[in-house]
C-alpha cells in the first residue's frame, strides 16, 4: 500500500519510506523501515520507529524487500542487431524481473565493443532507452591490444574473449597465447578478463550436431572442451597474475581444478546461469531449439554438482547470459540444432527460476540474493549496488516468495517471444521494482549509464 505523507515538511522527512516485517538486510531478513533520500538508502531502522516520507509503502505480509539484482551477463545486441533485442526491451524485461543493473556484453552488436568509438556509439544509443542502470564490457579480439587501455580508461568494466568461434564473424576468438598476451596487458591496470572457455580443437573433433536430436547436439559440445579451456585459463592466469573470470560454467568436471587453483592463489572467479541449474538434458525434447546454448545444458547429475559448487563457494554468482535472437534464427520450423542460434532468453525470469529450485534444496532467499545481486556487484566493482544497506543505491524489488505463476512467453518484456521456460510453473513473483528510490513503470526510462570507478554517471536525457 502506498500513501503520501502529506505536506508536513521536516528535516527528517524522506523521499521514500518502505516498511515491513521482511526486509533483506546484510544481517538477514528482519522487520525494518527503510528511509531513502536522493536515491540512496539513508536509514535502516527497526519496524515501529515511524520514519516519515513523501511516499510511504507498507509491505504485505507475504512480501520481502530485497536489493535489486545485478546481472553482469546480458547480450542487448543494439546497435546492429536490434531486431534480436534492444536497450528498451532488455531493460524493461530486467526491471520486470527485479534486475536493476545489467552489464552489456561486447557482442552481438554491430560494431562490437572493441574500441572507444564503438563504445561511444553504443552509449549514445542506450542513453535515452535504459529503464535500469547499464554498464558495458569491452571485447578482446586479435589485433585490438592497443584499444584495451583506452576502453578501460573510458569506463568498461573488463574485457571478454572467446577461445573458439563466437558465432559472429565481427568478434573473432583469441588463441591461448593471444589471451595470455592480453592478460599481461590487463595486469597493468588490474582489469578483468572474462573468458568463454570452450576448446575449439576438442569441438572440431567431436561429432557433428546435425538434426533435431538434442543428444547429438550435446555430444558436439563435450565437457572436455570446457575442461581443457578452463585449465588453459587457469594456467595463463597463474603465469601472468591476471584476474580471470570463467563465463557460464556448465561442466561440473571443472569444479575441482577451479577450487585447487584458488587455493594456489590464482585470481579466478566463476559464474553459472539459471538454465544450467534448472534444466537438464534428459528432459529436452527433440527439435526444441529454444534450449540451445553454448556451452550446452547438461545432464541432471551435472546440474546437481553445479548446485553443490555454489554451496561450496567454488561458483561465485548466477547471471542470465540472456542471449536472444529472432525467431527465424532459432530454426523453429525444422528444429535443427546445428543451424539454430545458440542462446537462452531468461532475463526477466532469473530470480523466480533460481528461487523455485533453491527452496526445494533448503537454500535460503538470502543466499540466492547473494549469488544474484551481491556477488555480481562485487565482481564488477559496483560498490553501491548489491546490498540493502545505508549508503547504497536505493535499488529494490518487492518479492512475494510464496506466490506462483505460469510463464507465458507472450507476456514477457524481451523482444522476441521465445524461451525454453514457456509454460513452466515458477515460485516467487516480483511485484514492484525501484531504481534509486523511484518505482519503475516501463514507460519512462530513468536508468543511468555506468562507468567503472565513477560515482557520477549519465542519466537518460528525457527524464
Coordinates of C-alpha atoms in Angstrom, one line a residue:
X1 CA 0.0 0.0 0.0
X2 CA 1.3 3.5 -0.9
X3 CA 0.2 6.8 0.6
X4 CA 1.7 10.3 0.5
X5 CA 2.9 11.5 3.8
X6 CA 1.1 14.9 3.4
X7 CA 2.5 18.3 3.4
X8 CA 4.3 18.0 6.7
X9 CA 7.9 19.1 6.0
X10 CA 10.7 18.4 8.4
X11 CA 14.4 17.6 8.2
X12 CA 13.5 14.0 8.9
X13 CA 11.1 13.6 6.0
X14 CA 12.5 11.0 3.5
X15 CA 11.6 10.9 -0.2
X16 CA 10.5 7.3 0.3
X17 CA 9.9 5.0 3.2
X18 CA 9.3 1.3 2.9
X19 CA 8.4 -0.7 6.0
X20 CA 7.6 -4.3 6.6
X21 CA 8.2 -7.5 8.5
X22 CA 10.6 -8.9 5.9
X23 CA 13.4 -6.7 4.7
X24 CA 16.6 -8.4 3.5
X25 CA 19.4 -6.6 5.2
X26 CA 23.1 -7.5 5.3
X27 CA 22.3 -9.2 8.6
X28 CA 19.5 -11.3 7.2
X29 CA 15.7 -10.8 6.9
X30 CA 14.3 -8.6 9.6
X31 CA 11.4 -6.2 10.4
X32 CA 12.7 -2.9 9.3
X33 CA 11.9 0.6 8.0
X34 CA 13.9 1.9 5.1
X35 CA 14.4 5.6 4.5
X36 CA 15.5 6.8 1.1
X37 CA 16.7 10.3 0.2
X38 CA 18.2 11.4 -3.1
X39 CA 18.2 7.9 -4.4
X40 CA 20.3 6.5 -1.6
X41 CA 19.4 4.4 1.5
X42 CA 19.8 6.8 4.4
X43 CA 18.1 5.0 7.2
X44 CA 17.5 1.3 8.1
X45 CA 15.7 1.1 11.5
X46 CA 13.6 -1.3 13.4
X47 CA 9.9 -1.6 12.4
X48 CA 7.9 0.8 14.6
X49 CA 10.3 3.7 14.5
X50 CA 7.8 5.6 12.4
X51 CA 10.0 7.0 9.7
X52 CA 8.1 9.6 7.6
X53 CA 8.4 10.0 3.9
X54 CA 6.8 11.9 1.0
X55 CA 5.8 8.4 -0.2
X56 CA 5.3 5.5 2.2
X57 CA 4.9 1.9 1.3
X58 CA 3.9 -0.9 3.7
X59 CA 4.8 -4.4 2.6
X60 CA 2.2 -7.1 2.6
X61 CA 2.8 -10.0 5.0
X62 CA 3.8 -12.2 2.0
X63 CA 6.3 -9.7 0.6
X64 CA 10.1 -9.3 1.1
X65 CA 12.0 -6.2 0.2
X66 CA 15.3 -7.3 -1.5
X67 CA 18.1 -5.4 -3.1
X68 CA 17.8 -5.1 -6.9
X69 CA 19.6 -7.9 -8.8
X70 CA 22.8 -7.2 -10.7
X71 CA 23.0 -9.2 -14.0
X72 CA 26.6 -9.0 -15.3
X73 CA 26.0 -11.1 -18.4
X74 CA 23.4 -9.7 -20.8
X75 CA 23.5 -9.5 -24.6
X76 CA 21.5 -6.5 -25.6
X77 CA 22.7 -6.6 -29.3
X78 CA 22.0 -2.9 -30.1
X79 CA 23.0 -1.3 -32.4
X80 CA 23.2 -3.5 -35.4
X81 CA 21.1 -6.4 -34.3
X82 CA 18.3 -4.5 -32.6
X83 CA 15.7 -6.9 -34.1
X84 CA 17.3 -9.5 -31.8
X85 CA 16.9 -7.3 -28.7
X86 CA 17.4 -3.7 -27.8
X87 CA 18.1 -1.5 -24.7
X88 CA 14.4 -0.6 -24.3
X89 CA 13.1 -4.2 -24.4
X90 CA 16.0 -5.7 -22.5
X91 CA 15.9 -3.2 -19.6
X92 CA 12.1 -3.4 -19.4
X93 CA 12.5 -7.2 -19.0
X94 CA 15.2 -6.7 -16.4
X95 CA 13.0 -4.3 -14.4
X96 CA 10.1 -6.7 -14.5
X97 CA 12.4 -9.4 -13.1
X98 CA 13.7 -7.3 -10.2
X99 CA 17.0 -6.7 -12.0
X100 CA 18.1 -3.1 -11.5
X101 CA 21.6 -3.2 -13.1
X102 CA 22.8 -5.0 -16.2
X103 CA 26.3 -5.2 -17.8
X104 CA 26.1 -5.5 -21.6
X105 CA 28.3 -7.9 -23.5
X106 CA 30.5 -6.5 -26.3
X107 CA 28.8 -8.7 -28.9
X108 CA 26.4 -9.3 -30.7
X109 CA 26.0 -5.6 -31.6
X110 CA 27.4 -4.1 -34.7
X111 CA 30.0 -2.8 -34.3
X112 CA 31.3 -4.9 -31.4
X113 CA 32.6 -3.0 -28.4
X114 CA 36.2 -3.5 -29.2
X115 CA 37.3 0.2 -29.4
X116 CA 36.3 3.5 -27.9
X117 CA 34.3 4.7 -31.0
X118 CA 32.1 1.6 -30.8
X119 CA 31.7 2.1 -27.0
X120 CA 30.6 5.7 -27.5
X121 CA 28.2 4.7 -30.3
X122 CA 26.6 2.1 -28.0
X123 CA 26.3 4.6 -25.2
X124 CA 24.7 7.1 -27.4
X125 CA 22.1 4.5 -28.5
X126 CA 21.4 3.3 -24.9
X127 CA 21.3 6.7 -23.2
X128 CA 17.6 7.5 -23.5
X129 CA 16.3 4.0 -23.6
X130 CA 17.5 2.5 -20.3
X131 CA 14.9 1.5 -17.7
X132 CA 17.6 0.2 -15.4
X133 CA 21.3 1.1 -14.9
X134 CA 23.5 -0.2 -17.7
X135 CA 27.3 -0.8 -17.8
X136 CA 29.4 -2.2 -20.6
X137 CA 32.1 -4.8 -21.0
X138 CA 34.8 -4.3 -23.7
X139 CA 35.9 -7.0 -26.1
X140 CA 39.4 -8.6 -26.6
X141 CA 39.9 -9.8 -30.1
X142 CA 43.0 -10.4 -32.3
X143 CA 44.7 -7.1 -33.1
X144 CA 43.0 -4.8 -30.6
X145 CA 45.5 -4.9 -27.8
X146 CA 46.2 -1.2 -28.2
X147 CA 42.4 -0.5 -27.7
X148 CA 42.2 -2.2 -24.3
X149 CA 43.7 0.6 -22.2
X150 CA 41.6 3.3 -23.9
X151 CA 38.4 1.2 -23.4
X152 CA 39.4 0.7 -19.7
X153 CA 40.0 4.4 -19.3
X154 CA 36.6 5.1 -20.8
X155 CA 34.9 3.0 -18.2
X156 CA 34.3 -0.5 -19.4
X157 CA 34.2 -3.0 -16.5
X158 CA 36.5 -5.5 -18.1
X159 CA 37.1 -7.5 -21.3
X160 CA 35.5 -10.6 -22.8
X161 CA 37.3 -13.0 -25.1
X162 CA 36.4 -16.3 -26.8
X163 CA 38.7 -19.3 -27.2
X164 CA 36.6 -20.6 -30.2
X165 CA 34.4 -19.0 -32.8
X166 CA 31.9 -16.7 -31.1
X167 CA 29.1 -17.3 -33.6
X168 CA 29.5 -13.9 -35.2
X169 CA 32.4 -13.0 -37.6
X170 CA 33.0 -9.5 -36.2
X171 CA 34.1 -10.9 -32.8
X172 CA 36.9 -13.4 -33.6
X173 CA 38.5 -15.6 -31.0
X174 CA 41.9 -15.4 -29.3
X175 CA 44.2 -18.3 -29.2
X176 CA 45.6 -19.1 -25.8
X177 CA 48.9 -17.3 -26.5
X178 CA 47.0 -14.2 -27.6
X179 CA 44.8 -14.4 -24.5
X180 CA 47.9 -14.6 -22.3
X181 CA 49.4 -11.6 -24.0
X182 CA 46.2 -9.6 -23.4
X183 CA 46.1 -10.8 -19.8
X184 CA 49.6 -9.4 -19.3
X185 CA 48.4 -6.1 -20.7
X186 CA 45.4 -6.1 -18.3
X187 CA 47.6 -6.6 -15.3
X188 CA 49.0 -3.1 -15.8
X189 CA 45.7 -1.6 -14.7
X190 CA 44.2 -4.6 -12.8
X191 CA 41.4 -5.2 -15.4
X192 CA 39.3 -8.3 -15.5
X193 CA 39.5 -10.9 -18.4
X194 CA 36.2 -12.7 -19.0
X195 CA 36.6 -16.0 -21.0
X196 CA 34.1 -18.0 -22.9
X197 CA 36.0 -21.2 -22.2
X198 CA 35.5 -24.0 -24.7
X199 CA 38.4 -25.5 -26.6
X200 CA 38.0 -25.3 -30.3
X201 CA 40.2 -28.3 -31.1
X202 CA 38.1 -30.6 -28.9
X203 CA 34.9 -29.4 -30.6
X204 CA 36.3 -29.8 -34.0
X205 CA 37.0 -33.4 -33.2
X206 CA 33.6 -34.0 -31.6
X207 CA 30.6 -35.5 -33.5
X208 CA 28.6 -33.0 -35.6
X209 CA 25.3 -31.6 -34.2
X210 CA 23.2 -32.0 -37.3
X211 CA 19.5 -32.8 -36.9
X212 CA 16.8 -32.4 -34.3
X213 CA 18.1 -34.7 -31.6
X214 CA 19.3 -32.9 -28.5
X215 CA 21.6 -35.8 -27.6
X216 CA 23.6 -35.2 -30.8
X217 CA 24.0 -31.5 -30.1
X218 CA 25.1 -32.3 -26.5
X219 CA 27.8 -34.7 -27.9
X220 CA 29.0 -32.0 -30.2
X221 CA 29.9 -29.7 -27.2
X222 CA 31.5 -32.2 -24.8
X223 CA 32.5 -31.4 -21.2
X224 CA 36.1 -32.0 -22.2
X225 CA 36.0 -28.8 -24.4
X226 CA 35.2 -26.7 -21.3
X227 CA 37.6 -28.6 -19.0
X228 CA 40.6 -28.1 -21.3
X229 CA 39.8 -24.4 -21.9
X230 CA 39.3 -23.7 -18.2
X231 CA 42.6 -25.4 -17.5
X232 CA 44.2 -23.1 -20.1
X233 CA 42.7 -20.1 -18.5
X234 CA 43.9 -21.1 -15.1
X235 CA 47.5 -21.6 -16.2
X236 CA 47.6 -18.4 -18.1
X237 CA 46.2 -16.5 -15.2
X238 CA 48.7 -18.2 -12.9
X239 CA 51.6 -17.2 -15.1
X240 CA 50.5 -13.6 -15.6
X241 CA 48.9 -12.8 -12.3
X242 CA 45.9 -11.5 -14.2
X243 CA 42.3 -11.6 -12.8
X244 CA 40.3 -14.1 -14.9
X245 CA 36.6 -14.9 -14.9
X246 CA 35.0 -18.1 -16.3
X247 CA 31.7 -17.3 -18.0
X248 CA 28.6 -19.5 -17.9
X249 CA 30.2 -22.7 -16.4
X250 CA 28.3 -25.8 -17.4
X251 CA 30.7 -28.6 -16.8
X252 CA 30.8 -29.7 -13.2
X253 CA 34.0 -31.7 -14.0
X254 CA 35.9 -28.4 -13.8
X255 CA 35.0 -27.6 -10.2
X256 CA 37.9 -29.5 -8.5
X257 CA 40.6 -27.8 -10.6
X258 CA 38.9 -24.4 -10.1
X259 CA 38.9 -25.0 -6.3
X260 CA 42.5 -26.1 -6.5
X261 CA 43.6 -23.1 -8.5
X262 CA 42.0 -20.8 -6.0
X263 CA 43.8 -22.5 -3.1
X264 CA 47.0 -21.8 -5.0
X265 CA 46.2 -18.1 -5.2
X266 CA 45.1 -17.9 -8.8
X267 CA 42.8 -14.8 -9.2
X268 CA 39.8 -16.7 -10.6
X269 CA 36.1 -16.1 -10.4
X270 CA 33.3 -18.2 -11.9
X271 CA 29.6 -17.8 -12.8
X272 CA 26.9 -20.1 -13.9
X273 CA 23.4 -19.5 -15.2
X274 CA 19.8 -20.4 -14.5
X275 CA 19.5 -22.7 -17.5
X276 CA 22.3 -24.9 -16.1
X277 CA 20.7 -25.0 -12.7
X278 CA 17.1 -25.6 -13.6
X279 CA 17.1 -27.6 -16.9
X280 CA 18.5 -31.0 -17.8
X281 CA 19.4 -32.7 -21.0
X282 CA 17.2 -35.7 -20.3
X283 CA 14.1 -33.6 -20.5
X284 CA 14.8 -31.6 -23.6
X285 CA 12.5 -32.6 -26.5
X286 CA 14.0 -33.3 -29.9
X287 CA 13.7 -30.2 -32.1
X288 CA 13.4 -27.8 -29.1
X289 CA 15.9 -25.3 -30.2
X290 CA 14.8 -22.8 -27.6
X291 CA 17.0 -24.8 -25.3
X292 CA 20.1 -24.5 -27.4
X293 CA 23.0 -22.6 -25.8
X294 CA 26.8 -22.9 -25.8
X295 CA 28.1 -24.5 -23.7
X296 CA 25.1 -26.7 -23.6
X297 CA 22.6 -27.7 -20.9
X298 CA 23.9 -31.0 -19.5
X299 CA 22.6 -34.0 -17.5
X300 CA 20.7 -33.9 -14.2
X301 CA 23.7 -35.3 -12.3
X302 CA 25.9 -32.5 -13.7
X303 CA 23.2 -30.0 -12.6
X304 CA 23.3 -31.2 -9.0
X305 CA 27.1 -30.9 -8.9
X306 CA 26.8 -27.2 -10.0
X307 CA 24.4 -26.5 -7.2
X308 CA 27.0 -28.1 -4.8
X309 CA 29.7 -25.9 -6.4
X310 CA 27.6 -22.9 -5.5
X311 CA 27.1 -24.1 -1.9
X312 CA 30.8 -24.8 -1.6
X313 CA 31.7 -21.3 -2.8
X314 CA 33.5 -22.5 -5.9
X315 CA 31.0 -20.8 -8.2
X316 CA 30.6 -17.2 -7.2
X317 CA 27.5 -15.9 -8.9
X318 CA 24.4 -16.7 -11.0
X319 CA 23.7 -14.5 -14.1
X320 CA 21.4 -14.9 -17.0
X321 CA 23.6 -14.9 -20.2
X322 CA 20.5 -13.6 -21.8
X323 CA 21.3 -14.2 -25.5
X324 CA 18.2 -13.7 -27.6
X325 CA 17.7 -13.8 -31.3
X326 CA 14.9 -13.5 -33.8
X327 CA 12.5 -16.5 -34.1
X328 CA 13.7 -17.5 -37.6
X329 CA 17.3 -17.8 -36.3
X330 CA 16.1 -20.4 -33.8
X331 CA 15.0 -22.6 -36.8
X332 CA 11.8 -23.4 -35.2
X333 CA 10.3 -24.9 -38.3
X334 CA 13.0 -27.6 -38.7
X335 CA 14.3 -27.8 -35.1
X336 CA 17.9 -28.4 -36.4
X337 CA 20.3 -27.9 -33.5
X338 CA 23.2 -27.4 -35.9
X339 CA 21.5 -24.5 -37.6
X340 CA 19.7 -22.7 -34.7
X341 CA 21.2 -19.7 -32.9
X342 CA 22.6 -20.7 -29.5
X343 CA 21.2 -18.6 -26.7
X344 CA 18.6 -18.7 -23.9
X345 CA 16.3 -15.8 -23.2
X346 CA 15.6 -15.6 -19.4
X347 CA 16.5 -12.1 -18.3
X348 CA 13.0 -11.5 -16.7
X349 CA 12.8 -14.9 -15.1
X350 CA 16.1 -15.5 -13.3
X351 CA 15.1 -14.8 -9.7
X352 CA 11.9 -16.9 -9.9
X353 CA 13.8 -19.7 -11.7
X354 CA 16.6 -19.9 -9.1
X355 CA 14.2 -19.5 -6.2
X356 CA 12.0 -22.3 -7.4
X357 CA 14.9 -24.7 -7.4
X358 CA 16.7 -23.3 -4.4
X359 CA 13.8 -23.6 -1.9
X360 CA 13.4 -27.3 -2.8
X361 CA 17.0 -27.7 -1.8
X362 CA 16.7 -25.9 1.5
X363 CA 18.6 -22.9 0.3
X364 CA 17.5 -19.5 1.7
X365 CA 16.4 -16.4 -0.1
X366 CA 19.3 -14.6 1.5
X367 CA 21.8 -17.0 -0.2
X368 CA 20.0 -16.6 -3.6
X369 CA 20.2 -12.9 -3.4
X370 CA 23.9 -13.1 -2.5
X371 CA 24.5 -15.1 -5.7
X372 CA 22.4 -12.9 -7.9
X373 CA 23.0 -9.4 -6.5
X374 CA 25.9 -9.0 -4.0
X375 CA 28.4 -11.3 -5.8
X376 CA 27.8 -9.9 -9.3
X377 CA 28.1 -6.4 -7.9
X378 CA 31.4 -7.3 -6.3
X379 CA 32.6 -8.9 -9.5
X380 CA 32.3 -5.8 -11.5
X381 CA 33.2 -3.4 -8.7
X382 CA 29.8 -1.7 -8.2
X383 CA 30.3 -0.6 -4.6
X384 CA 26.9 1.0 -4.2
X385 CA 24.9 -1.9 -5.7
X386 CA 24.0 -5.4 -4.5
X387 CA 23.1 -4.8 -0.9
X388 CA 20.2 -3.1 1.0
X389 CA 22.3 -1.0 3.4
X390 CA 22.9 2.7 4.3
X391 CA 24.9 4.4 1.7
X392 CA 23.9 2.1 -1.1
X393 CA 21.7 3.0 -4.1
X394 CA 18.0 2.5 -3.2
X395 CA 17.6 -0.3 -5.8
X396 CA 14.9 -2.7 -4.6
X397 CA 12.4 -5.3 -5.6
X398 CA 9.3 -6.3 -3.7
X399 CA 9.3 -10.1 -3.9
X400 CA 6.5 -12.4 -3.0
X401 CA 8.4 -15.6 -2.4
X402 CA 5.4 -17.9 -1.9
X403 CA 3.4 -16.6 -4.8
X404 CA 3.5 -18.5 -8.0
X405 CA 2.8 -18.1 -11.8
X406 CA 3.0 -19.9 -15.1
X407 CA 5.4 -18.5 -17.6
X408 CA 3.6 -17.1 -20.6
X409 CA 6.2 -16.1 -23.2
X410 CA 3.7 -13.7 -24.8
X411 CA 3.7 -11.6 -21.6
X412 CA 7.5 -11.3 -21.2
X413 CA 9.1 -8.0 -22.0
X414 CA 12.1 -9.1 -24.1
X415 CA 11.7 -8.5 -27.8
X416 CA 11.2 -12.0 -29.3
X417 CA 8.6 -14.3 -27.8
X418 CA 10.7 -17.4 -27.2
X419 CA 12.1 -19.1 -24.1
X420 CA 12.5 -22.7 -23.0
X421 CA 10.6 -21.8 -19.9
X422 CA 7.3 -21.1 -21.6
X423 CA 4.5 -22.9 -19.7
X424 CA 6.7 -23.7 -16.7
X425 CA 5.3 -23.2 -13.2
X426 CA 7.6 -21.0 -11.0
X427 CA 7.6 -19.8 -7.4
X428 CA 8.2 -16.2 -6.5
X429 CA 6.8 -13.1 -8.1
X430 CA 8.5 -9.7 -8.4
X431 CA 5.6 -7.3 -7.7
X432 CA 7.4 -4.0 -7.9
X433 CA 10.9 -2.7 -8.7
X434 CA 12.6 0.5 -7.6
X435 CA 15.7 2.2 -9.1
X436 CA 17.3 4.8 -6.7
X437 CA 14.0 5.0 -4.8
X438 CA 11.7 5.5 -7.8
X439 CA 9.3 2.8 -8.9
X440 CA 9.9 1.6 -12.4
X441 CA 6.9 1.8 -14.7
X442 CA 8.2 0.6 -18.0
X443 CA 7.1 3.9 -19.6
X444 CA 9.7 6.5 -18.5
X445 CA 13.4 5.3 -18.8
X446 CA 15.3 6.5 -15.7
X447 CA 18.3 4.3 -15.9
X448 CA 21.8 5.6 -15.9
X449 CA 24.9 4.5 -17.9
X450 CA 27.5 3.3 -15.5
X451 CA 31.3 3.7 -15.9
X452 CA 33.8 1.7 -13.9
X453 CA 35.1 3.6 -10.9
X454 CA 32.8 6.5 -11.3
X455 CA 30.1 7.7 -8.8
X456 CA 28.7 10.4 -11.1
X457 CA 27.0 8.7 -14.1
X458 CA 24.9 9.7 -17.1
X459 CA 21.1 9.9 -16.8
X460 CA 18.7 9.2 -19.6
X461 CA 18.2 12.5 -21.4
X462 CA 14.4 12.6 -21.3
X463 CA 14.0 12.5 -17.6

